[in-house]
Amino acid sequence: MAHEEKRERFDGDMPPLVERVHAKPIIIGESPNTPFNESVVDVLHSRKKIEGSVFANHISRLRERLYGAAARDEAPIPWSFDPQGARRVIRDDPRALGEEFEERTRECSEMIENGCTLLEHIHRLRTQGADAGVSPGTGPAWRVNVSGEDGLVQELLDRAKAGANRGLSTKASGVSGCAHPLWIQLMDEYGLRGAAAYPIFAVGVWISGLSSGEFDDWRQDFIVTLIYGFYLEYNLDAFEDPRGRHFLRDLTCMWDVPDLPAELRARRTHLLAQLAYVDAKRRSEAALRSVPTNGLMAWAFRDRDAWRDFKACDSSMFGHLLSSVPGNRGRDDLMLTGLTQDWADLGPDLRNGECAQSVLTLTRGSLSAASLITCYERTVWMLNALLTADAGVQRSRSSLMITCMDINVWNSGAHRHDVWRYFTLAADACAWVQERDLYKSCQLEDCYTRDFEPTLPRGSSRVTVRRRSLPYSVTVHGRRFSGAVELHTVVADAVVRGLLPREYVEYQYVIPKLYIGKALTPSEFISHMDRVYCEQSATIMRAALQADFSEAFATALILFVMEQWWAGFNLAFGVGSLIEAQPGHTANDRVHPER
């Protein structure tokens, strides 16, 4: 039974997410009384599972050489971090990495060149101060003012313009550790040290990277470290401590494993070449970091396929390129790893002047409910294309599918994105898509014309989801709620078997559903989600570690997150995030030294 007929207005100032979920500030590396004492730029650790392997031994020797007792007496290790050099190598000779990788390397190079070309054009417009509304002429990208606000969207934008939360974002710009006892226990038990001890790495890089299933030994861990490159290199400007200045050296030397198999050399080079785009974007935005934004400007692009490659580069999952299917489907999947994230970043990206905000690109700058619904259902259709007709996971596309789906796990556990605040504001948006057909299955070219007009797929491909009832009994603010939810049979079975933690499913799905049904007030909902936030981050990480990131675990997690997509959760995240669409500065969601 609903707790109230009309939802109370959720308003008032809110501290940043990390201050709400932690009882007191986390002091990192400065206090002996703080159990969390790790450095985010310390990458020279291997997980316990691969102790004694080629990769673990290499990391151990490297750590001793660089930071051991005799490190000062050792000759410097020669190293080179040269993304532009890798970009040139694969552009000039796609066979350089081996004949067996020639076609995929050529494809990789094409995507990077398309991405870098568009980024260079955007940088020129940004430095020239080009305004929105100016005729785009023949250019490949241009600024547009957002438009078409109505209903709940209009309400949230009006509140943002009126100075909601004193104009402050609750999304974290930096990287936070976690001193919750359950997280510390997890760190000690499984040897999560350095960067891996941070939820933003463990819940993101480890769960997606170790669950992607390319290999069953240390080679999978090597792929994980390739993802580190994006997370750390993109925040290079913020690192000032001595270890921070050495992290590129450490990362590069860690990748230089003796007798590295040819496939891993190819994956490393693909990722390194793609970092030419990331490095150029970082430098551009660092130079423009003082440029103010108005919170109401987006970017439009002329050509769908060129933009898709641009967005794929921005998403930085090229260590998985060889795991994707060749051609447009694989390029779509790489793009989707970014589009799935951009729903929760809709408002923050407007605040920070993000040029790669893909939702706004696909709506051509429109924020009308109709435009957002049209984009959302097509996002779901493209995700469905990675599933089988009976809603299983296509093995040939599973590596990038777990990356897409881990976005929701990451956003609700990395101590960075404030998705449950956004959900509190806009849960009613879930109802917008319940009358739409969210079970079609198609590719980008079936959803949009070359100039971004939404279309309907010509085929009849769709997924059919078999669900069964899963009982629940949860307590929120001293009140007990019991009932059952219908979930994909694979998900329900995984919960019953203990593979997927029941309490995590209740936190991520059951309690939000209760809030959608108005059984909880906004204050009851957000205070509960904040109170057990760290606990749930530790719960899902422990489940992944206990399952050894198995295919069964990955499949259950993928299909569980798809249930969130089918229920409209990510639309609510996006609409609610518009409370952050306020004036700011370019790339202000990253820490710069003077900030």
PDB file of C-alpha atoms in Angstrom, residues 250-503:
ATOM      1  CA  ASP A 250      55.090   2.427 -13.221  1.00  0.00           C
ATOM      2  CA  LEU A 251      52.136   1.700 -15.462  1.00  0.00           C
ATOM      3  CA  THR A 252      54.270   1.561 -18.604  1.00  0.00           C
ATOM      4  CA  CYS A 253      56.871  -0.670 -16.989  1.00  0.00           C
ATOM      5  CA  MET A 254      54.146  -2.948 -15.626  1.00  0.00           C
ATOM      6  CA  TRP A 255      52.843  -3.460 -19.181  1.00  0.00           C
ATOM      7  CA  ASP A 256      56.346  -4.359 -20.370  1.00  0.00           C
ATOM      8  CA  VAL A 257      56.144  -8.019 -19.308  1.00  0.00           C
ATOM      9  CA  PRO A 258      58.997 -10.159 -20.680  1.00  0.00           C
ATOM     10  CA  ASP A 259      57.881 -12.418 -23.534  1.00  0.00           C
ATOM     11  CA  LEU A 260      54.392 -10.911 -23.512  1.00  0.00           C
ATOM     12  CA  PRO A 261      52.085 -12.959 -25.792  1.00  0.00           C
ATOM     13  CA  ALA A 262      51.357 -11.383 -29.177  1.00  0.00           C
ATOM     14  CA  GLU A 263      47.669 -10.876 -28.449  1.00  0.00           C
ATOM     15  CA  LEU A 264      48.399  -8.945 -25.273  1.00  0.00           C
ATOM     16  CA  ARG A 265      50.970  -6.835 -27.125  1.00  0.00           C
ATOM     17  CA  ALA A 266      48.281  -6.005 -29.677  1.00  0.00           C
ATOM     18  CA  ARG A 267      45.749  -5.147 -26.974  1.00  0.00           C
ATOM     19  CA  ARG A 268      48.311  -2.957 -25.205  1.00  0.00           C
ATOM     20  CA  THR A 269      49.112  -1.079 -28.397  1.00  0.00           C
ATOM     21  CA  HIS A 270      45.436  -0.596 -29.276  1.00  0.00           C
ATOM     22  CA  LEU A 271      44.808   0.903 -25.840  1.00  0.00           C
ATOM     23  CA  LEU A 272      47.967   3.014 -25.919  1.00  0.00           C
ATOM     24  CA  ALA A 273      47.049   4.404 -29.357  1.00  0.00           C
ATOM     25  CA  GLN A 274      43.573   5.252 -28.105  1.00  0.00           C
ATOM     26  CA  LEU A 275      45.125   7.123 -25.178  1.00  0.00           C
ATOM     27  CA  ALA A 276      46.315   9.629 -27.798  1.00  0.00           C
ATOM     28  CA  TYR A 277      42.690  10.790 -27.849  1.00  0.00           C
ATOM     29  CA  VAL A 278      42.408  10.767 -24.035  1.00  0.00           C
ATOM     30  CA  ASP A 279      45.681  12.652 -23.627  1.00  0.00           C
ATOM     31  CA  ALA A 280      44.634  15.287 -26.172  1.00  0.00           C
ATOM     32  CA  LYS A 281      41.274  15.758 -24.455  1.00  0.00           C
ATOM     33  CA  ARG A 282      42.898  16.029 -21.038  1.00  0.00           C
ATOM     34  CA  ARG A 283      45.341  18.656 -22.253  1.00  0.00           C
ATOM     35  CA  SER A 284      42.625  20.616 -24.031  1.00  0.00           C
ATOM     36  CA  GLU A 285      40.321  20.677 -21.024  1.00  0.00           C
ATOM     37  CA  ALA A 286      43.139  21.462 -18.607  1.00  0.00           C
ATOM     38  CA  ALA A 287      43.973  24.512 -20.728  1.00  0.00           C
ATOM     39  CA  LEU A 288      40.301  25.570 -20.750  1.00  0.00           C
ATOM     40  CA  ARG A 289      39.535  24.755 -17.110  1.00  0.00           C
ATOM     41  CA  SER A 290      38.852  28.395 -16.219  1.00  0.00           C
ATOM     42  CA  VAL A 291      36.331  28.846 -19.040  1.00  0.00           C
ATOM     43  CA  PRO A 292      32.862  29.252 -17.514  1.00  0.00           C
ATOM     44  CA  THR A 293      29.886  27.191 -18.670  1.00  0.00           C
ATOM     45  CA  ASN A 294      26.204  28.106 -18.486  1.00  0.00           C
ATOM     46  CA  GLY A 295      24.918  24.587 -17.859  1.00  0.00           C
ATOM     47  CA  LEU A 296      22.675  24.701 -20.927  1.00  0.00           C
ATOM     48  CA  MET A 297      24.924  23.916 -23.881  1.00  0.00           C
ATOM     49  CA  ALA A 298      25.426  20.652 -25.783  1.00  0.00           C
ATOM     50  CA  TRP A 299      27.286  19.442 -28.862  1.00  0.00           C
ATOM     51  CA  ALA A 300      25.741  18.282 -32.127  1.00  0.00           C
ATOM     52  CA  PHE A 301      27.538  16.230 -34.783  1.00  0.00           C
ATOM     53  CA  ARG A 302      27.018  15.962 -38.506  1.00  0.00           C
ATOM     54  CA  ASP A 303      27.670  12.269 -39.085  1.00  0.00           C
ATOM     55  CA  ARG A 304      26.390   9.395 -36.954  1.00  0.00           C
ATOM     56  CA  ASP A 305      29.198   6.938 -37.691  1.00  0.00           C
ATOM     57  CA  ALA A 306      32.023   9.435 -37.203  1.00  0.00           C
ATOM     58  CA  TRP A 307      30.432  10.435 -33.890  1.00  0.00           C
ATOM     59  CA  ARG A 308      30.117   6.760 -32.891  1.00  0.00           C
ATOM     60  CA  ASP A 309      33.877   6.304 -33.312  1.00  0.00           C
ATOM     61  CA  PHE A 310      34.476   9.544 -31.385  1.00  0.00           C
ATOM     62  CA  LYS A 311      32.330   8.278 -28.521  1.00  0.00           C
ATOM     63  CA  ALA A 312      34.047   4.894 -28.589  1.00  0.00           C
ATOM     64  CA  CYS A 313      37.394   6.654 -28.180  1.00  0.00           C
ATOM     65  CA  ASP A 314      36.001   8.717 -25.326  1.00  0.00           C
ATOM     66  CA  SER A 315      34.894   5.527 -23.560  1.00  0.00           C
ATOM     67  CA  SER A 316      38.429   4.080 -23.593  1.00  0.00           C
ATOM     68  CA  MET A 317      37.733   0.341 -23.653  1.00  0.00           C
ATOM     69  CA  PHE A 318      40.134  -0.438 -26.508  1.00  0.00           C
ATOM     70  CA  GLY A 319      41.887  -3.088 -24.437  1.00  0.00           C
ATOM     71  CA  HIS A 320      38.732  -5.097 -25.218  1.00  0.00           C
ATOM     72  CA  LEU A 321      38.665  -4.270 -28.948  1.00  0.00           C
ATOM     73  CA  LEU A 322      39.925  -7.717 -29.937  1.00  0.00           C
ATOM     74  CA  SER A 323      37.101  -9.190 -27.847  1.00  0.00           C
ATOM     75  CA  SER A 324      34.430  -7.289 -29.773  1.00  0.00           C
ATOM     76  CA  VAL A 325      32.862  -8.508 -32.991  1.00  0.00           C
ATOM     77  CA  PRO A 326      34.335  -6.977 -36.168  1.00  0.00           C
ATOM     78  CA  GLY A 327      32.614  -4.172 -38.041  1.00  0.00           C
ATOM     79  CA  ASN A 328      29.793  -1.852 -37.079  1.00  0.00           C
ATOM     80  CA  ARG A 329      28.397  -4.079 -34.331  1.00  0.00           C
ATOM     81  CA  GLY A 330      31.691  -4.026 -32.450  1.00  0.00           C
ATOM     82  CA  ARG A 331      32.028  -0.272 -32.917  1.00  0.00           C
ATOM     83  CA  ASP A 332      28.479   0.167 -31.622  1.00  0.00           C
ATOM     84  CA  ASP A 333      29.325  -1.903 -28.561  1.00  0.00           C
ATOM     85  CA  LEU A 334      32.399   0.212 -27.794  1.00  0.00           C
ATOM     86  CA  MET A 335      30.252   3.336 -28.127  1.00  0.00           C
ATOM     87  CA  LEU A 336      27.631   1.861 -25.811  1.00  0.00           C
ATOM     88  CA  THR A 337      30.138   1.565 -22.967  1.00  0.00           C
ATOM     89  CA  GLY A 338      30.038   5.374 -22.926  1.00  0.00           C
ATOM     90  CA  LEU A 339      26.380   5.987 -23.769  1.00  0.00           C
ATOM     91  CA  THR A 340      25.294   3.863 -20.812  1.00  0.00           C
ATOM     92  CA  GLN A 341      27.363   6.072 -18.482  1.00  0.00           C
ATOM     93  CA  ASP A 342      26.119   9.320 -19.999  1.00  0.00           C
ATOM     94  CA  TRP A 343      22.561   8.898 -18.744  1.00  0.00           C
ATOM     95  CA  ALA A 344      23.653   9.371 -15.128  1.00  0.00           C
ATOM     96  CA  ASP A 345      25.976  12.210 -16.150  1.00  0.00           C
ATOM     97  CA  LEU A 346      23.410  14.219 -18.117  1.00  0.00           C
ATOM     98  CA  GLY A 347      23.221  17.130 -15.662  1.00  0.00           C
ATOM     99  CA  PRO A 348      26.865  17.108 -14.514  1.00  0.00           C
ATOM    100  CA  ASP A 349      28.003  17.069 -18.152  1.00  0.00           C
ATOM    101  CA  LEU A 350      25.940  20.192 -18.863  1.00  0.00           C
ATOM    102  CA  ARG A 351      27.548  21.871 -15.844  1.00  0.00           C
ATOM    103  CA  ASN A 352      31.044  20.856 -16.963  1.00  0.00           C
ATOM    104  CA  GLY A 353      30.704  21.565 -20.686  1.00  0.00           C
ATOM    105  CA  GLU A 354      31.328  17.930 -21.692  1.00  0.00           C
ATOM    106  CA  CYS A 355      31.743  17.640 -25.470  1.00  0.00           C
ATOM    107  CA  ALA A 356      31.111  13.872 -25.559  1.00  0.00           C
ATOM    108  CA  GLN A 357      27.696  13.836 -23.822  1.00  0.00           C
ATOM    109  CA  SER A 358      26.076  11.242 -26.070  1.00  0.00           C
ATOM    110  CA  VAL A 359      22.460  11.484 -24.856  1.00  0.00           C
ATOM    111  CA  LEU A 360      22.319  15.152 -25.824  1.00  0.00           C
ATOM    112  CA  THR A 361      24.002  14.381 -29.134  1.00  0.00           C
ATOM    113  CA  LEU A 362      21.331  11.793 -29.942  1.00  0.00           C
ATOM    114  CA  THR A 363      18.504  14.183 -28.957  1.00  0.00           C
ATOM    115  CA  ARG A 364      20.180  17.045 -30.887  1.00  0.00           C
ATOM    116  CA  GLY A 365      20.153  19.079 -27.701  1.00  0.00           C
ATOM    117  CA  SER A 366      16.494  18.500 -26.857  1.00  0.00           C
ATOM    118  CA  LEU A 367      15.527  17.849 -23.246  1.00  0.00           C
ATOM    119  CA  SER A 368      11.840  17.326 -23.876  1.00  0.00           C
ATOM    120  CA  ALA A 369      10.372  14.251 -22.234  1.00  0.00           C
ATOM    121  CA  ALA A 370       9.500  12.903 -25.681  1.00  0.00           C
ATOM    122  CA  SER A 371      13.094  13.274 -26.918  1.00  0.00           C
ATOM    123  CA  LEU A 372      14.555  11.666 -23.804  1.00  0.00           C
ATOM    124  CA  ILE A 373      12.109   8.747 -24.007  1.00  0.00           C
ATOM    125  CA  THR A 374      12.941   8.245 -27.689  1.00  0.00           C
ATOM    126  CA  CYS A 375      16.653   8.178 -26.891  1.00  0.00           C
ATOM    127  CA  TYR A 376      16.217   5.952 -23.848  1.00  0.00           C
ATOM    128  CA  GLU A 377      14.225   3.258 -25.631  1.00  0.00           C
ATOM    129  CA  ARG A 378      16.830   3.191 -28.425  1.00  0.00           C
ATOM    130  CA  THR A 379      19.623   2.893 -25.878  1.00  0.00           C
ATOM    131  CA  VAL A 380      17.826  -0.148 -24.455  1.00  0.00           C
ATOM    132  CA  TRP A 381      17.201  -1.593 -27.932  1.00  0.00           C
ATOM    133  CA  MET A 382      20.931  -1.396 -28.666  1.00  0.00           C
ATOM    134  CA  LEU A 383      21.743  -3.089 -25.351  1.00  0.00           C
ATOM    135  CA  ASN A 384      19.205  -5.809 -26.161  1.00  0.00           C
ATOM    136  CA  ALA A 385      21.211  -6.494 -29.323  1.00  0.00           C
ATOM    137  CA  LEU A 386      23.963  -7.927 -27.131  1.00  0.00           C
ATOM    138  CA  LEU A 387      21.504 -10.523 -25.825  1.00  0.00           C
ATOM    139  CA  THR A 388      20.085 -13.643 -27.436  1.00  0.00           C
ATOM    140  CA  ALA A 389      16.453 -13.892 -28.504  1.00  0.00           C
ATOM    141  CA  ASP A 390      15.593 -15.576 -25.183  1.00  0.00           C
ATOM    142  CA  ALA A 391      17.402 -12.850 -23.203  1.00  0.00           C
ATOM    143  CA  GLY A 392      20.605 -14.724 -22.575  1.00  0.00           C
ATOM    144  CA  VAL A 393      24.019 -13.139 -23.092  1.00  0.00           C
ATOM    145  CA  GLN A 394      25.695 -13.508 -26.495  1.00  0.00           C
ATOM    146  CA  ARG A 395      29.086 -15.027 -25.763  1.00  0.00           C
ATOM    147  CA  SER A 396      30.683 -13.172 -28.692  1.00  0.00           C
ATOM    148  CA  ARG A 397      29.624  -9.821 -27.216  1.00  0.00           C
ATOM    149  CA  SER A 398      29.782 -10.568 -23.487  1.00  0.00           C
ATOM    150  CA  SER A 399      33.099  -8.795 -22.821  1.00  0.00           C
ATOM    151  CA  LEU A 400      31.699  -5.383 -23.681  1.00  0.00           C
ATOM    152  CA  MET A 401      28.250  -6.209 -22.309  1.00  0.00           C
ATOM    153  CA  ILE A 402      29.642  -6.672 -18.786  1.00  0.00           C
ATOM    154  CA  THR A 403      31.423  -3.340 -19.190  1.00  0.00           C
ATOM    155  CA  CYS A 404      28.142  -1.657 -20.158  1.00  0.00           C
ATOM    156  CA  MET A 405      26.237  -3.257 -17.304  1.00  0.00           C
ATOM    157  CA  ASP A 406      28.906  -2.683 -14.663  1.00  0.00           C
ATOM    158  CA  ILE A 407      28.254   1.039 -15.186  1.00  0.00           C
ATOM    159  CA  ASN A 408      25.217   0.789 -12.879  1.00  0.00           C
ATOM    160  CA  VAL A 409      27.207  -1.132 -10.278  1.00  0.00           C
ATOM    161  CA  TRP A 410      30.001   1.424 -10.504  1.00  0.00           C
ATOM    162  CA  ASN A 411      27.715   4.458 -10.392  1.00  0.00           C
ATOM    163  CA  SER A 412      26.072   3.213  -7.203  1.00  0.00           C
ATOM    164  CA  GLY A 413      29.247   2.126  -5.435  1.00  0.00           C
ATOM    165  CA  ALA A 414      32.285   4.091  -6.623  1.00  0.00           C
ATOM    166  CA  HIS A 415      31.786   7.009  -4.195  1.00  0.00           C
ATOM    167  CA  ARG A 416      31.575   9.433  -7.109  1.00  0.00           C
ATOM    168  CA  HIS A 417      28.148   9.587  -8.814  1.00  0.00           C
ATOM    169  CA  ASP A 418      25.104  10.559  -6.770  1.00  0.00           C
ATOM    170  CA  VAL A 419      22.613   8.414  -8.665  1.00  0.00           C
ATOM    171  CA  TRP A 420      20.268   7.732  -5.756  1.00  0.00           C
ATOM    172  CA  ARG A 421      19.860  11.467  -5.122  1.00  0.00           C
ATOM    173  CA  TYR A 422      18.942  11.817  -8.794  1.00  0.00           C
ATOM    174  CA  PHE A 423      16.565   8.871  -8.547  1.00  0.00           C
ATOM    175  CA  THR A 424      14.919  10.441  -5.500  1.00  0.00           C
ATOM    176  CA  LEU A 425      14.168  13.525  -7.593  1.00  0.00           C
ATOM    177  CA  ALA A 426      12.907  11.787 -10.720  1.00  0.00           C
ATOM    178  CA  ALA A 427      11.646   8.271  -9.942  1.00  0.00           C
ATOM    179  CA  ASP A 428       8.357   9.221 -11.585  1.00  0.00           C
ATOM    180  CA  ALA A 429      10.209   9.198 -14.930  1.00  0.00           C
ATOM    181  CA  CYS A 430      10.317   5.384 -14.749  1.00  0.00           C
ATOM    182  CA  ALA A 431       6.606   5.386 -15.637  1.00  0.00           C
ATOM    183  CA  TRP A 432       7.300   7.268 -18.872  1.00  0.00           C
ATOM    184  CA  VAL A 433       8.693   4.175 -20.586  1.00  0.00           C
ATOM    185  CA  GLN A 434       6.460   1.470 -19.169  1.00  0.00           C
ATOM    186  CA  GLU A 435       4.039   1.794 -22.075  1.00  0.00           C
ATOM    187  CA  ARG A 436       6.880   1.701 -24.614  1.00  0.00           C
ATOM    188  CA  ASP A 437       8.262  -1.451 -26.208  1.00  0.00           C
ATOM    189  CA  LEU A 438      11.670  -1.808 -24.556  1.00  0.00           C
ATOM    190  CA  TYR A 439      12.286  -5.301 -25.918  1.00  0.00           C
ATOM    191  CA  LYS A 440      13.186  -4.587 -29.535  1.00  0.00           C
ATOM    192  CA  SER A 441      16.719  -5.466 -30.541  1.00  0.00           C
ATOM    193  CA  CYS A 442      18.760  -3.537 -33.098  1.00  0.00           C
ATOM    194  CA  GLN A 443      21.937  -1.617 -33.927  1.00  0.00           C
ATOM    195  CA  LEU A 444      22.706   2.113 -34.034  1.00  0.00           C
ATOM    196  CA  GLU A 445      22.022   2.310 -37.781  1.00  0.00           C
ATOM    197  CA  ASP A 446      18.532   0.891 -37.153  1.00  0.00           C
ATOM    198  CA  CYS A 447      17.799   3.572 -34.547  1.00  0.00           C
ATOM    199  CA  TYR A 448      19.107   6.735 -36.197  1.00  0.00           C
ATOM    200  CA  THR A 449      19.757   8.015 -39.711  1.00  0.00           C
ATOM    201  CA  ARG A 450      23.221   9.296 -40.625  1.00  0.00           C
ATOM    202  CA  ASP A 451      22.105  12.790 -39.543  1.00  0.00           C
ATOM    203  CA  PHE A 452      20.584  11.578 -36.237  1.00  0.00           C
ATOM    204  CA  GLU A 453      16.898  11.418 -37.085  1.00  0.00           C
ATOM    205  CA  PRO A 454      15.295   8.702 -34.923  1.00  0.00           C
ATOM    206  CA  THR A 455      13.978   5.780 -36.964  1.00  0.00           C
ATOM    207  CA  LEU A 456      12.219   2.507 -36.293  1.00  0.00           C
ATOM    208  CA  PRO A 457      14.081  -0.745 -36.967  1.00  0.00           C
ATOM    209  CA  ARG A 458      13.002  -2.490 -40.143  1.00  0.00           C
ATOM    210  CA  GLY A 459      13.408  -5.971 -38.707  1.00  0.00           C
ATOM    211  CA  SER A 460      11.383  -7.748 -36.054  1.00  0.00           C
ATOM    212  CA  SER A 461      14.248  -8.826 -33.777  1.00  0.00           C
ATOM    213  CA  ARG A 462      13.425  -8.675 -30.084  1.00  0.00           C
ATOM    214  CA  VAL A 463      14.208 -10.360 -26.797  1.00  0.00           C
ATOM    215  CA  THR A 464      11.760 -12.389 -24.751  1.00  0.00           C
ATOM    216  CA  VAL A 465      12.413 -12.355 -21.015  1.00  0.00           C
ATOM    217  CA  ARG A 466      11.287 -15.269 -18.868  1.00  0.00           C
ATOM    218  CA  ARG A 467      10.748 -14.078 -15.321  1.00  0.00           C
ATOM    219  CA  ARG A 468       9.777 -15.652 -12.042  1.00  0.00           C
ATOM    220  CA  SER A 469       8.757 -14.364  -8.646  1.00  0.00           C
ATOM    221  CA  LEU A 470      11.422 -13.621  -6.031  1.00  0.00           C
ATOM    222  CA  PRO A 471      10.125 -13.022  -2.485  1.00  0.00           C
ATOM    223  CA  TYR A 472      11.592 -10.192  -0.431  1.00  0.00           C
ATOM    224  CA  SER A 473      11.377  -8.825   3.083  1.00  0.00           C
ATOM    225  CA  VAL A 474      13.152  -5.545   3.788  1.00  0.00           C
ATOM    226  CA  THR A 475      13.224  -3.028   6.622  1.00  0.00           C
ATOM    227  CA  VAL A 476      13.493   0.682   5.886  1.00  0.00           C
ATOM    228  CA  HIS A 477      13.316   3.226   8.699  1.00  0.00           C
ATOM    229  CA  GLY A 478      11.923   0.659  11.091  1.00  0.00           C
ATOM    230  CA  ARG A 479       9.096  -0.397   8.773  1.00  0.00           C
ATOM    231  CA  ARG A 480       8.940  -3.894   7.322  1.00  0.00           C
ATOM    232  CA  PHE A 481       7.957  -4.480   3.715  1.00  0.00           C
ATOM    233  CA  SER A 482       7.312  -7.956   2.346  1.00  0.00           C
ATOM    234  CA  GLY A 483       6.230  -9.108  -1.076  1.00  0.00           C
ATOM    235  CA  ALA A 484       7.711 -10.396  -4.314  1.00  0.00           C
ATOM    236  CA  VAL A 485       9.218  -8.979  -7.505  1.00  0.00           C
ATOM    237  CA  GLU A 486       9.342 -10.524 -10.956  1.00  0.00           C
ATOM    238  CA  LEU A 487      12.922 -10.929 -12.188  1.00  0.00           C
ATOM    239  CA  HIS A 488      14.682 -12.715 -15.036  1.00  0.00           C
ATOM    240  CA  THR A 489      14.809 -16.405 -14.122  1.00  0.00           C
ATOM    241  CA  VAL A 490      18.622 -16.392 -14.292  1.00  0.00           C
ATOM    242  CA  VAL A 491      18.720 -13.531 -11.788  1.00  0.00           C
ATOM    243  CA  ALA A 492      16.185 -15.081  -9.427  1.00  0.00           C
ATOM    244  CA  ASP A 493      18.006 -18.431  -9.556  1.00  0.00           C
ATOM    245  CA  ALA A 494      21.341 -16.697  -8.855  1.00  0.00           C
ATOM    246  CA  VAL A 495      19.868 -15.038  -5.768  1.00  0.00           C
ATOM    247  CA  VAL A 496      18.435 -18.311  -4.464  1.00  0.00           C
ATOM    248  CA  ARG A 497      21.792 -20.034  -5.005  1.00  0.00           C
ATOM    249  CA  GLY A 498      23.652 -17.241  -3.237  1.00  0.00           C
ATOM    250  CA  LEU A 499      25.645 -16.267  -6.327  1.00  0.00           C
ATOM    251  CA  LEU A 500      24.075 -12.808  -6.426  1.00  0.00           C
ATOM    252  CA  PRO A 501      23.559 -11.380  -2.913  1.00  0.00           C
ATOM    253  CA  ARG A 502      19.910 -11.015  -1.966  1.00  0.00           C
ATOM    254  CA  GLU A 503      20.620  -7.834   0.001  1.00  0.00           C
TER     255      GLU A 503
END
